Short mmCIF file of C-alpha atoms in Angstrom, two decimals:
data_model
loop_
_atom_site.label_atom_id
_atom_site.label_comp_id
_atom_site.label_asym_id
_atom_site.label_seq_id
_atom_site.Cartn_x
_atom_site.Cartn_y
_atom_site.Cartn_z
CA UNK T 141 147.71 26.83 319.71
CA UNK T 142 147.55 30.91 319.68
CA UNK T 143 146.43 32.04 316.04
CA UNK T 144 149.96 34.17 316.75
CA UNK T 145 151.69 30.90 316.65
CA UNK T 146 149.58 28.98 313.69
CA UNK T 147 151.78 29.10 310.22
CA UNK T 148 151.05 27.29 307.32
CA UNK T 149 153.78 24.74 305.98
CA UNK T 150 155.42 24.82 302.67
CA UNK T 151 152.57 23.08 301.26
CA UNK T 152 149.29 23.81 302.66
CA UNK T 153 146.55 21.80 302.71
CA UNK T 154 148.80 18.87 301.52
CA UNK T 155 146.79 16.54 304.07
CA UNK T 156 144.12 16.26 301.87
CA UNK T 157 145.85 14.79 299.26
CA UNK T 158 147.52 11.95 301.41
CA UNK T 159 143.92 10.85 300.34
CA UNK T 160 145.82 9.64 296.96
CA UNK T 161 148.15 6.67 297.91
CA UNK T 162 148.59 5.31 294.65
CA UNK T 163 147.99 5.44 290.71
CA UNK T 164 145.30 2.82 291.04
CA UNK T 165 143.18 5.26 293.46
CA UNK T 166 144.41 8.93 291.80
CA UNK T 167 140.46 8.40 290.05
CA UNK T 168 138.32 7.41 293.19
CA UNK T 169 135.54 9.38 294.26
CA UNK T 170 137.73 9.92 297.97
CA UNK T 171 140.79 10.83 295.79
CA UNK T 172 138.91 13.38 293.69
CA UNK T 173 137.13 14.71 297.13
CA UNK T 174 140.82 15.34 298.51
CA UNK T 175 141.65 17.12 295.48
CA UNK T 176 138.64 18.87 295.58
CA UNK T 177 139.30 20.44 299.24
CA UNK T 178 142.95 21.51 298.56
CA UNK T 179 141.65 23.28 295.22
CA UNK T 180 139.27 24.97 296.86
CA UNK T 181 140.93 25.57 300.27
CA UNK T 182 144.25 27.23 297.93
CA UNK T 183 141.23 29.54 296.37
CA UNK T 184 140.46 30.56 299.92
CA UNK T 185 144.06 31.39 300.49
CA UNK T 186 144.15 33.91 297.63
CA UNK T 187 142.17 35.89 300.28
CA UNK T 188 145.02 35.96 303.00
CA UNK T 189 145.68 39.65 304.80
CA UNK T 190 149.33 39.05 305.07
CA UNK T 191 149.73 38.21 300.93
CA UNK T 192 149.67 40.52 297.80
CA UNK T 193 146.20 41.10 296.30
CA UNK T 194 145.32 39.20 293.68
CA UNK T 195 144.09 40.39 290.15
CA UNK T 196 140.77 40.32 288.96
CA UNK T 197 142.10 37.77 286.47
CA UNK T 198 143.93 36.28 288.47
CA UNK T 199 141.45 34.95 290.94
CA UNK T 200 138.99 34.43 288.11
CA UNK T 201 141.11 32.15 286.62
CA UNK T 202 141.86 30.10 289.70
CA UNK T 203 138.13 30.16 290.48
CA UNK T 204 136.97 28.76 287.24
CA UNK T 205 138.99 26.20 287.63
CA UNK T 206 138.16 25.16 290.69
CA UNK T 207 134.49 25.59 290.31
CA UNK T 208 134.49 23.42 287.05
CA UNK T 209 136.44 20.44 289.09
CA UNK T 210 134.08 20.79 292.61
CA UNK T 211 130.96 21.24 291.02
CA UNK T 212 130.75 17.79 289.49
CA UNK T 213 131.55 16.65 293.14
CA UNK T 214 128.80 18.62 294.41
CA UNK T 215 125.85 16.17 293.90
CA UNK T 216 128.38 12.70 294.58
CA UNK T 217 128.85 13.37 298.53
CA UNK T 218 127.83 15.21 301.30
CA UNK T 219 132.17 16.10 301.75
CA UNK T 220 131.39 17.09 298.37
CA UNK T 221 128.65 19.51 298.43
CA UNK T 222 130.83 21.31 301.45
CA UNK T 223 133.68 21.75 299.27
CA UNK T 224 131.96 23.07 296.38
CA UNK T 225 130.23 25.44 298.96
CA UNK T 226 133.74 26.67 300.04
CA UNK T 227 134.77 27.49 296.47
CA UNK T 228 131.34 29.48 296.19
CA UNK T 229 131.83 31.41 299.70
CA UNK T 230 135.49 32.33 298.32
CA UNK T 231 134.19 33.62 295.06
CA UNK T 232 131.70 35.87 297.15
CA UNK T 233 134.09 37.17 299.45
CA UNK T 234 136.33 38.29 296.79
CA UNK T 235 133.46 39.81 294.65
CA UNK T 236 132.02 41.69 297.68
CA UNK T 237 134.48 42.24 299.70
CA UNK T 238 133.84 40.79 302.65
CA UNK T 239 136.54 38.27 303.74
CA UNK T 240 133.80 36.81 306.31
CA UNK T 241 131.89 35.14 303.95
CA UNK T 242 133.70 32.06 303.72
CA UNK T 243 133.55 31.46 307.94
CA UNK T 244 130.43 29.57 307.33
CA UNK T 245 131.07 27.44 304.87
CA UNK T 246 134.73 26.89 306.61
CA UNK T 247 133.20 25.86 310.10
CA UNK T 248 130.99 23.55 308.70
CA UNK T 249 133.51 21.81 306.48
CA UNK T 250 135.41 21.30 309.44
CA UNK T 251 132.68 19.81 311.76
CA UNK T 252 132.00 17.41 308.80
CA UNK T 253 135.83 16.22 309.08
CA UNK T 254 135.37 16.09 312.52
CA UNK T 255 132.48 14.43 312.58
CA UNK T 256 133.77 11.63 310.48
CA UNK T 257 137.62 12.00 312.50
CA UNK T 258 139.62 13.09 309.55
CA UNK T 259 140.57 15.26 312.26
CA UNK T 260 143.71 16.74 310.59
CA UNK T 261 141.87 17.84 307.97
CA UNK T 262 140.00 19.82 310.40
CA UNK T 263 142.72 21.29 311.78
CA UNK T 264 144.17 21.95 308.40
CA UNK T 265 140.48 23.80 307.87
CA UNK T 266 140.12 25.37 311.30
CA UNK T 267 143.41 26.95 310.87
CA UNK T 268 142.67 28.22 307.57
CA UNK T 269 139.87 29.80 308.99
CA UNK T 270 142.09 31.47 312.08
CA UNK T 271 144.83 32.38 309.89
CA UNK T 272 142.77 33.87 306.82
CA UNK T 273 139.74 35.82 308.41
CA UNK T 274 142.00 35.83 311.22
CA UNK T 275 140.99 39.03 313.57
CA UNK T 276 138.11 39.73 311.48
CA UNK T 277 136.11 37.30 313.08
CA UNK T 278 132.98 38.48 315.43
CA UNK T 279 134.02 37.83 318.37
CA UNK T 280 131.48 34.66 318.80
CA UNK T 281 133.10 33.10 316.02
CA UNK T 282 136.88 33.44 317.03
CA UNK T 283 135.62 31.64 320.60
CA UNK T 284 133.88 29.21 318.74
CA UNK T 285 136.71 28.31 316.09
CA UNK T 286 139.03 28.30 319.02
CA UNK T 287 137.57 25.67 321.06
CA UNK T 288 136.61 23.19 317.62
CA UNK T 289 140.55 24.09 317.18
CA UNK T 290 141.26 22.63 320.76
CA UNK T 291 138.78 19.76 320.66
CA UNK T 292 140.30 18.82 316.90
CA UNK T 293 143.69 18.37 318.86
CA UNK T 294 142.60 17.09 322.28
CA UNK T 295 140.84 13.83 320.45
CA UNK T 296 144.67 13.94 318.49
CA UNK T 297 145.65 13.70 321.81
CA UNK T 298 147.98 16.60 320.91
CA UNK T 299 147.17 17.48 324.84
CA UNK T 300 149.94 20.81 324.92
CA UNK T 301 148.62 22.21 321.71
CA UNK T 302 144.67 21.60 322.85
CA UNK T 303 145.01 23.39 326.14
CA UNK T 304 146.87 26.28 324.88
CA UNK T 305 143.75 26.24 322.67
CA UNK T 306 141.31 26.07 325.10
CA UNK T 307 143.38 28.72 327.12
CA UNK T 308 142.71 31.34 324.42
CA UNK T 309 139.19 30.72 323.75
CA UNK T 310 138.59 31.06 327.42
CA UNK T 311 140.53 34.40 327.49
CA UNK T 312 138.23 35.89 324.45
CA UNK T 313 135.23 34.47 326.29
CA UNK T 314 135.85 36.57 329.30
CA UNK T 315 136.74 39.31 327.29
CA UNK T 316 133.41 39.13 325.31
CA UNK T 317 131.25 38.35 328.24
CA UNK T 318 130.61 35.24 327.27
CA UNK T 319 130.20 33.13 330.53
CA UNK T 320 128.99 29.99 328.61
CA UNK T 321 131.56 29.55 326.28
CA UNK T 322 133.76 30.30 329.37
CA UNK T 323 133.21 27.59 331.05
CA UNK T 324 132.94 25.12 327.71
CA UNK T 325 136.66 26.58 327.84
CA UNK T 326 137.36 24.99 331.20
CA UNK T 327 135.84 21.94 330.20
CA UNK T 328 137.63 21.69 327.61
CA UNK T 329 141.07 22.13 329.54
CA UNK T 330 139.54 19.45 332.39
CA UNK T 331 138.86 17.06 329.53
CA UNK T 332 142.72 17.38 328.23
CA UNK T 333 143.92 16.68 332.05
CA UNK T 334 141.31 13.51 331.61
CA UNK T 335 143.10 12.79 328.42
CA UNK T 336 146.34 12.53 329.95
CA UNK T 337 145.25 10.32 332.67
CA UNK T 338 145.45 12.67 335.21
CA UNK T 339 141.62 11.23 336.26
CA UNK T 340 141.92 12.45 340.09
CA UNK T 341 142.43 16.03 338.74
CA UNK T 342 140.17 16.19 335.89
CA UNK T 343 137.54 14.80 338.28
CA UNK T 344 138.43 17.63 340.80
CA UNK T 345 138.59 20.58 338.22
CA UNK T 346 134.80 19.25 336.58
CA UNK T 347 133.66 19.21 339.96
CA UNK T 348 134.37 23.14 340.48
CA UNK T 349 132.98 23.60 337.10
CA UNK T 350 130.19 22.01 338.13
CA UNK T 351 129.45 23.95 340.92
CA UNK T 352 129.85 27.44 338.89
CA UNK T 353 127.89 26.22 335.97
CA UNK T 354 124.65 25.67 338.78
CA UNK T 355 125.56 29.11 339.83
CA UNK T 356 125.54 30.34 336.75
CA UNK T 357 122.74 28.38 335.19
CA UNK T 358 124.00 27.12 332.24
CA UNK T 359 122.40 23.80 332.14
CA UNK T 360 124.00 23.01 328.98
CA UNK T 361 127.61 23.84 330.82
CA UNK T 362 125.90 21.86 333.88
CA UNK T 363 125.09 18.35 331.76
CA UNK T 364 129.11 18.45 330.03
CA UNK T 365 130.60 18.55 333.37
CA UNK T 366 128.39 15.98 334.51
CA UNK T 367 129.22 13.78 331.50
CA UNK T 368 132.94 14.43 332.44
CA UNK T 369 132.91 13.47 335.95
CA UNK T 370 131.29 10.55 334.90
CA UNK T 371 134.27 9.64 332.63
CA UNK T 372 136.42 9.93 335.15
CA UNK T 373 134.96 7.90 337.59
CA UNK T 374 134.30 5.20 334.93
CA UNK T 375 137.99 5.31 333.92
CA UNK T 376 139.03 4.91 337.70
CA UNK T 377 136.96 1.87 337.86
CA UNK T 378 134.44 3.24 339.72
CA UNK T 379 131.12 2.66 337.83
CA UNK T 380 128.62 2.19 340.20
CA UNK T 381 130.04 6.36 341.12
CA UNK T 382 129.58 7.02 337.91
CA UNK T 383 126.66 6.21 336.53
CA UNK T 384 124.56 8.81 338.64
CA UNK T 385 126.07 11.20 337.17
CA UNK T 386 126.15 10.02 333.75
CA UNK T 387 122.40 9.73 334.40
CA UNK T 388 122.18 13.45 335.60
CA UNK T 389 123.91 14.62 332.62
CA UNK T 390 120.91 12.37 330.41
CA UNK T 391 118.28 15.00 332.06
CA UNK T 392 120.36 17.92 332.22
CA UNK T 393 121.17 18.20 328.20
CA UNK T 394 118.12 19.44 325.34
CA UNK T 395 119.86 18.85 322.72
CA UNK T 396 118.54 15.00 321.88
CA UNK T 397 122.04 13.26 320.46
CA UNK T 398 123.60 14.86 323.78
CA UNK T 399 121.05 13.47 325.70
CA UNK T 400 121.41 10.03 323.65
CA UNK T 401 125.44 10.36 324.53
CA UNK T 402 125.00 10.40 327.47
CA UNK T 403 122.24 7.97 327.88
CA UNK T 404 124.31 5.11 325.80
CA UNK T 405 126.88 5.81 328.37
CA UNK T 406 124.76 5.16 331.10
CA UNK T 407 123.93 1.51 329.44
CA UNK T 408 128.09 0.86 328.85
CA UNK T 409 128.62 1.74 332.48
CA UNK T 410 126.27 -0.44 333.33
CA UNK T 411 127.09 -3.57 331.51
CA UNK T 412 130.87 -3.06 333.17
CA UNK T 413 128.66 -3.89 336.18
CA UNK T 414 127.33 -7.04 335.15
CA UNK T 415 123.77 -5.07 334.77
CA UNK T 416 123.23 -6.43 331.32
CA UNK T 417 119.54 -5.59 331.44
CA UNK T 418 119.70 -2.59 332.27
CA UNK T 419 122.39 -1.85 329.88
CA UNK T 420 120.19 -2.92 327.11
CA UNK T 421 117.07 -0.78 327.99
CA UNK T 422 119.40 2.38 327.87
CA UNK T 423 121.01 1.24 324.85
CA UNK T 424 117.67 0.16 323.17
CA UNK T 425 116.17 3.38 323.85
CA UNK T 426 119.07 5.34 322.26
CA UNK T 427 118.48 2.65 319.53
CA UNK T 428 114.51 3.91 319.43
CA UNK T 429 115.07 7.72 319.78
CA UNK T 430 118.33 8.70 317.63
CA UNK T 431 118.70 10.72 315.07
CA UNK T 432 122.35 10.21 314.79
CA UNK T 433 123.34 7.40 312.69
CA UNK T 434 126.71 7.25 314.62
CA UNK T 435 125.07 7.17 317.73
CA UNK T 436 122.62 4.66 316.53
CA UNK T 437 125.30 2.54 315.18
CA UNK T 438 127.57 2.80 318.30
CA UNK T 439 124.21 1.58 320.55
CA UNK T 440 124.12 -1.42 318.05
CA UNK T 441 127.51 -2.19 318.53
CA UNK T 442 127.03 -1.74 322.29
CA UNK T 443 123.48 -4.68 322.34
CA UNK T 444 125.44 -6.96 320.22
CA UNK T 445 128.61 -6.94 322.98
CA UNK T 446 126.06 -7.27 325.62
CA UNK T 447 123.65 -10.14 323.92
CA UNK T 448 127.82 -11.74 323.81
CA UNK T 449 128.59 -10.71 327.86
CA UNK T 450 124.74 -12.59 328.41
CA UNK T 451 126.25 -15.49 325.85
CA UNK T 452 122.83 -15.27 324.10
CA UNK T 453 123.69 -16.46 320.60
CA UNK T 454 120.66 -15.79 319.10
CA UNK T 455 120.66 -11.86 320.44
CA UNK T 456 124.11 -11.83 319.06
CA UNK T 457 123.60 -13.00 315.87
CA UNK T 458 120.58 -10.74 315.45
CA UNK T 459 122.60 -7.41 316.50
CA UNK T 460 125.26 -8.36 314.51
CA UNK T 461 123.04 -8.46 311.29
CA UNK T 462 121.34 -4.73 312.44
CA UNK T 463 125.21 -3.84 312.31
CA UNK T 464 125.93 -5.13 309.09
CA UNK T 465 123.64 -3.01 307.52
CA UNK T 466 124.65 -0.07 308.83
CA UNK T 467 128.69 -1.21 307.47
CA UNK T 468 128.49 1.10 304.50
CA UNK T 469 128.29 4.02 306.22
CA UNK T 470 130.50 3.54 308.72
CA UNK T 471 133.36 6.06 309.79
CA UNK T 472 136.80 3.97 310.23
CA UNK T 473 136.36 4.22 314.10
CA UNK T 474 132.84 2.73 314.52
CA UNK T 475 134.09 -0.19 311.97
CA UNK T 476 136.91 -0.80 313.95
CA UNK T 477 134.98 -1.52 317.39
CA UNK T 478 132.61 -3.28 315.32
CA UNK T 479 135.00 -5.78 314.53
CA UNK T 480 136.84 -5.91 317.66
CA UNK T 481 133.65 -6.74 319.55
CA UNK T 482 132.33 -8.90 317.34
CA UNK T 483 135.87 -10.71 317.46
CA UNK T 484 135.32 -10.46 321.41
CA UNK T 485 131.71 -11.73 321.26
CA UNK T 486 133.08 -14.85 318.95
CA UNK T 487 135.85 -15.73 321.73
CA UNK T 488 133.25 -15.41 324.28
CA UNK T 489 131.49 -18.17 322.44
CA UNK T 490 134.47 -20.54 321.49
CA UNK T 491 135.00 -19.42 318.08
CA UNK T 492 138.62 -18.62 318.92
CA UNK T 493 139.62 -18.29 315.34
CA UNK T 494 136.97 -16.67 313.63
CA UNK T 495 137.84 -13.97 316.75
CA UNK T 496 141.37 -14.07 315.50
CA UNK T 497 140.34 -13.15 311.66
CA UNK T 498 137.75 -10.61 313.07
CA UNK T 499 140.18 -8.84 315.22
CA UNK T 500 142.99 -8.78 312.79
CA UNK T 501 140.51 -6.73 310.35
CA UNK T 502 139.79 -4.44 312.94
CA UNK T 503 143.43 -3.92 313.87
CA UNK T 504 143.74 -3.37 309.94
CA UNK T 505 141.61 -0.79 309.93
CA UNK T 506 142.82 1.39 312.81
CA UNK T 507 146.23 1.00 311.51
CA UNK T 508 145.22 2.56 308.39
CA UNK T 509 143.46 5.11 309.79
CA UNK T 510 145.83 6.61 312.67
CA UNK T 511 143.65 5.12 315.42
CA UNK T 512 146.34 4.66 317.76
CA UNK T 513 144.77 3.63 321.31
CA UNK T 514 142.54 1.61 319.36
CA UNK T 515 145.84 -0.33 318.09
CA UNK T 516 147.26 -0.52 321.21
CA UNK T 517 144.15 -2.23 322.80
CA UNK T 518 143.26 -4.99 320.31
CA UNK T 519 147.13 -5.63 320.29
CA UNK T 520 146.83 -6.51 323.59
CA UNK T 521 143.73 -8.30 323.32
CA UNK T 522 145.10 -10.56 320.66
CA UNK T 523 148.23 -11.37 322.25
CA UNK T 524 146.00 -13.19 325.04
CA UNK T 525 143.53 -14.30 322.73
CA UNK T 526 144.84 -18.24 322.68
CA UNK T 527 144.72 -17.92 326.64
CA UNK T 528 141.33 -16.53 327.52
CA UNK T 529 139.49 -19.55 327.67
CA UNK T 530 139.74 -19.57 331.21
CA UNK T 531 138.85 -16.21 332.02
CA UNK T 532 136.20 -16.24 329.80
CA UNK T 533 134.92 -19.16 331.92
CA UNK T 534 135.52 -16.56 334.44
CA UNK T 535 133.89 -13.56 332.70
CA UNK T 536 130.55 -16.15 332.55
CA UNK T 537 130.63 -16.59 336.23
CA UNK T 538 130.46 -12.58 336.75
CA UNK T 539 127.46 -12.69 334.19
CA UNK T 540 125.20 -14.77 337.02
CA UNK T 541 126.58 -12.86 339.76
CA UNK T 542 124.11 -10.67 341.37
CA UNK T 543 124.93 -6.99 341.19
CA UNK T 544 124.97 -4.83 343.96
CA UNK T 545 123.57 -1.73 343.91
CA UNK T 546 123.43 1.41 345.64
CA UNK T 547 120.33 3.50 346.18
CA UNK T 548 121.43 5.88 343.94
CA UNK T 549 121.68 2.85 341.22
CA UNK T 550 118.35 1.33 342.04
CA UNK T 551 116.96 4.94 341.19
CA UNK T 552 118.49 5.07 337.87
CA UNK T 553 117.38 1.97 337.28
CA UNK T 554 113.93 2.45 338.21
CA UNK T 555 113.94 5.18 335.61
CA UNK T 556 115.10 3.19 332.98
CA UNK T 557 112.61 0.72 333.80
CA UNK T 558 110.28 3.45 333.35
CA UNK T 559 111.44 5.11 330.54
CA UNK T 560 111.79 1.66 328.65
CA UNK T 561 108.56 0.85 329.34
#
């Protein structure tokens, strides 16, 4: 959405404290965190262009407050330290001055929130920053807040909103000269079409971008519209297409949890191939080399599902207990397909009702934490769940099949081969 066109509700930054659903969790640490970000985020918008200054006394007031409340927050969480740091920036920028000293600490609260998909609090954050600092932004900054605005929308799957988004960030690009953000921009708007499951046209539009982004040189540009294509192939069922490209994408990026992205989607794409083996050396690897504990996690997840597909009980078992120990940490999105593949994995071996209990928790937890498509699917999955014996019969059949392979496959995996070993 346009900054023109962003206005702040009666209450803002009421989201955050949605994180208090009853009197029994008004003293939690994640209650206190919620409070903690709409105290300091209300400090921030003290700052505002479009509102009356505030006194000296006034803001001191407001500040010492806040500060007392967020710094004992500080050293219990990461969210923590970020909000504290937002209190801080907003006491700077009022001492000096300089409204643009609270972008940094704004942008990486939000990526936080993103990170861990409270995306409307990043929203809520992102469009503090647009609407407070507002024009006063360098111009790198107003691209780059644009497109985390569109991105925090498109995974909403708030599809208008997130192209309008991406619309205006590619518009500033241009008008800054800034070819790579540019075509991030037109990415970004390819994705949304993707989103919508308009596949034949997203794969179309990445395909241009492709070719401009080799032009151009961005490799970076280059390696997302790789990634995308891929997506879109994969979602059209049409992963032995896919995987090259996914592949490409894998060397393209030099950023190493890009590069691990991609490769873990390389071993997914595989396994919907029957290619368990080679599905396991990409997602070992990512195992081996991330630095991303999501990422990490989400390969477990990934070998545990396959050890399942290969009905290896032992391999299953053993995943399943590297997953466990990553449980506390968690984001409500990983724990969800935890559970639902694990409640898969059970029903591939028999254990119809333990898959029943395991699903239920994961449809539990999406429910509770807006994850909508993941809802929908384990809905589905459960209402066939007391008649999938027989195609998991099926399913075991497809596991001994051979899989054919083009020579565009055998390449990819020759490299795995090599890189595993």
């Amino acid at each position: 959405m346009p900054v023109s066109r962003l206005k702040f509700e009666s209450l803002p930054h009421a989201i955050f404290l949605q994180r208090v659903s009853g009197p029994e969790s008004a003293t939690t640490l994640e209650a206190r965190l919620g409070q903690g970000a709409f105290l300091a985020l209300r400090l921030v918008d003290l700052l505002a262009p479009d509102r009356a200054p505030v006194s000296k006394d006034a803001f001191h007031y407001q500040w010492v407050a806040t500060d007392r409340f967020c710094r004992e927050l500080r050293a219990a969480a990461t969210e923590g330290a970020h909000v504290h740091g937002i209190a801080e920036s907003a006491s700077d920028a009022y001492r000096l001055g300089d409204i643009r000293l609270i972008s940094p600490a704004l942008f990486a609260y939000a990526h936080f929130l993103e990170a861990e998909l409270r995306l409307e609090e990043a929203l809520d954050v992102l469009t503090t920053l647009l609407v407070v600092v507002g024009n006063r932004l360098s111009s790198t900054d107003a691209v780059a807040a644009q497109l985390r605005f569109a991105r925090a929308h498109r995974k909403l799957n708030q599809f208008d909103e997130a192209d309008a988004a991406y619309a205006e960030a590619g518009e500033l690009a241009t008008l800054a000269g800034d070819r790579y953000s540019a075509l991030l921009s037109r990415i970004g708007r390819a994705n949304t079409v993707l989103g919508r499951g308009n596949l034949a046209d997203a794969e179309r539009r990445l395909e241009g971008i492709l070719a401009d982004a080799r032009a151009a040189g961005e490799q970076d540009a280059e390696a997302r519209a790789e990634q995308g294509i891929a997506a879109a192939l994969y979602y059209m069922g049409q992963s032995a297409e896919a995987i090259p490209h996914a592949w490409s994408a894998f060397e393209l990026y030099d950023e190493e949890s890009s590069r691990m992205r991609a490769l873990m989607d390389v071993g997914i794409m595989l396994l919907s191939l029957g290619d368990a083996v080679g599905a396991e050396r990409a997602l070992s690897e990512v195992v081996r080399r991330e630095g991303s504990q999501d990422n990490r996690t989400n390969a477990l997840i990934e070998l545990m599902y396959c050890a399942s597909f290969r009905r290896d009980h032992v391999g299953f078992a053993r995943w399943r207990e590297r997953c466990e120990e990553h449980m506390p940490d968690m984001p409500p999105n990983i724990r969800t397909d935890y559970y639902l593949k694990q409640g898969i994995g059970q029903a591939r071996f028999g254990q119809f009702r333990r898959a029943d209990v395991l699903m239920r928790q994961a449809l539990e937890i999406a429910g509770g934490s807006g994850l909508h498509e993941f809802e929908f699917r384990i809905e589905r999955i459960l209402a066939g769940l007391g008649d999938c014996k027989e195609a998991m019969a099926q399913e075991a059949q497809r596991t001994m099949a051979p899989v054919v392979q083009s020579a565009e496959l055998r390449e990819v995996s020759e490299s795995l081969a090599q890189l595993h070993g």
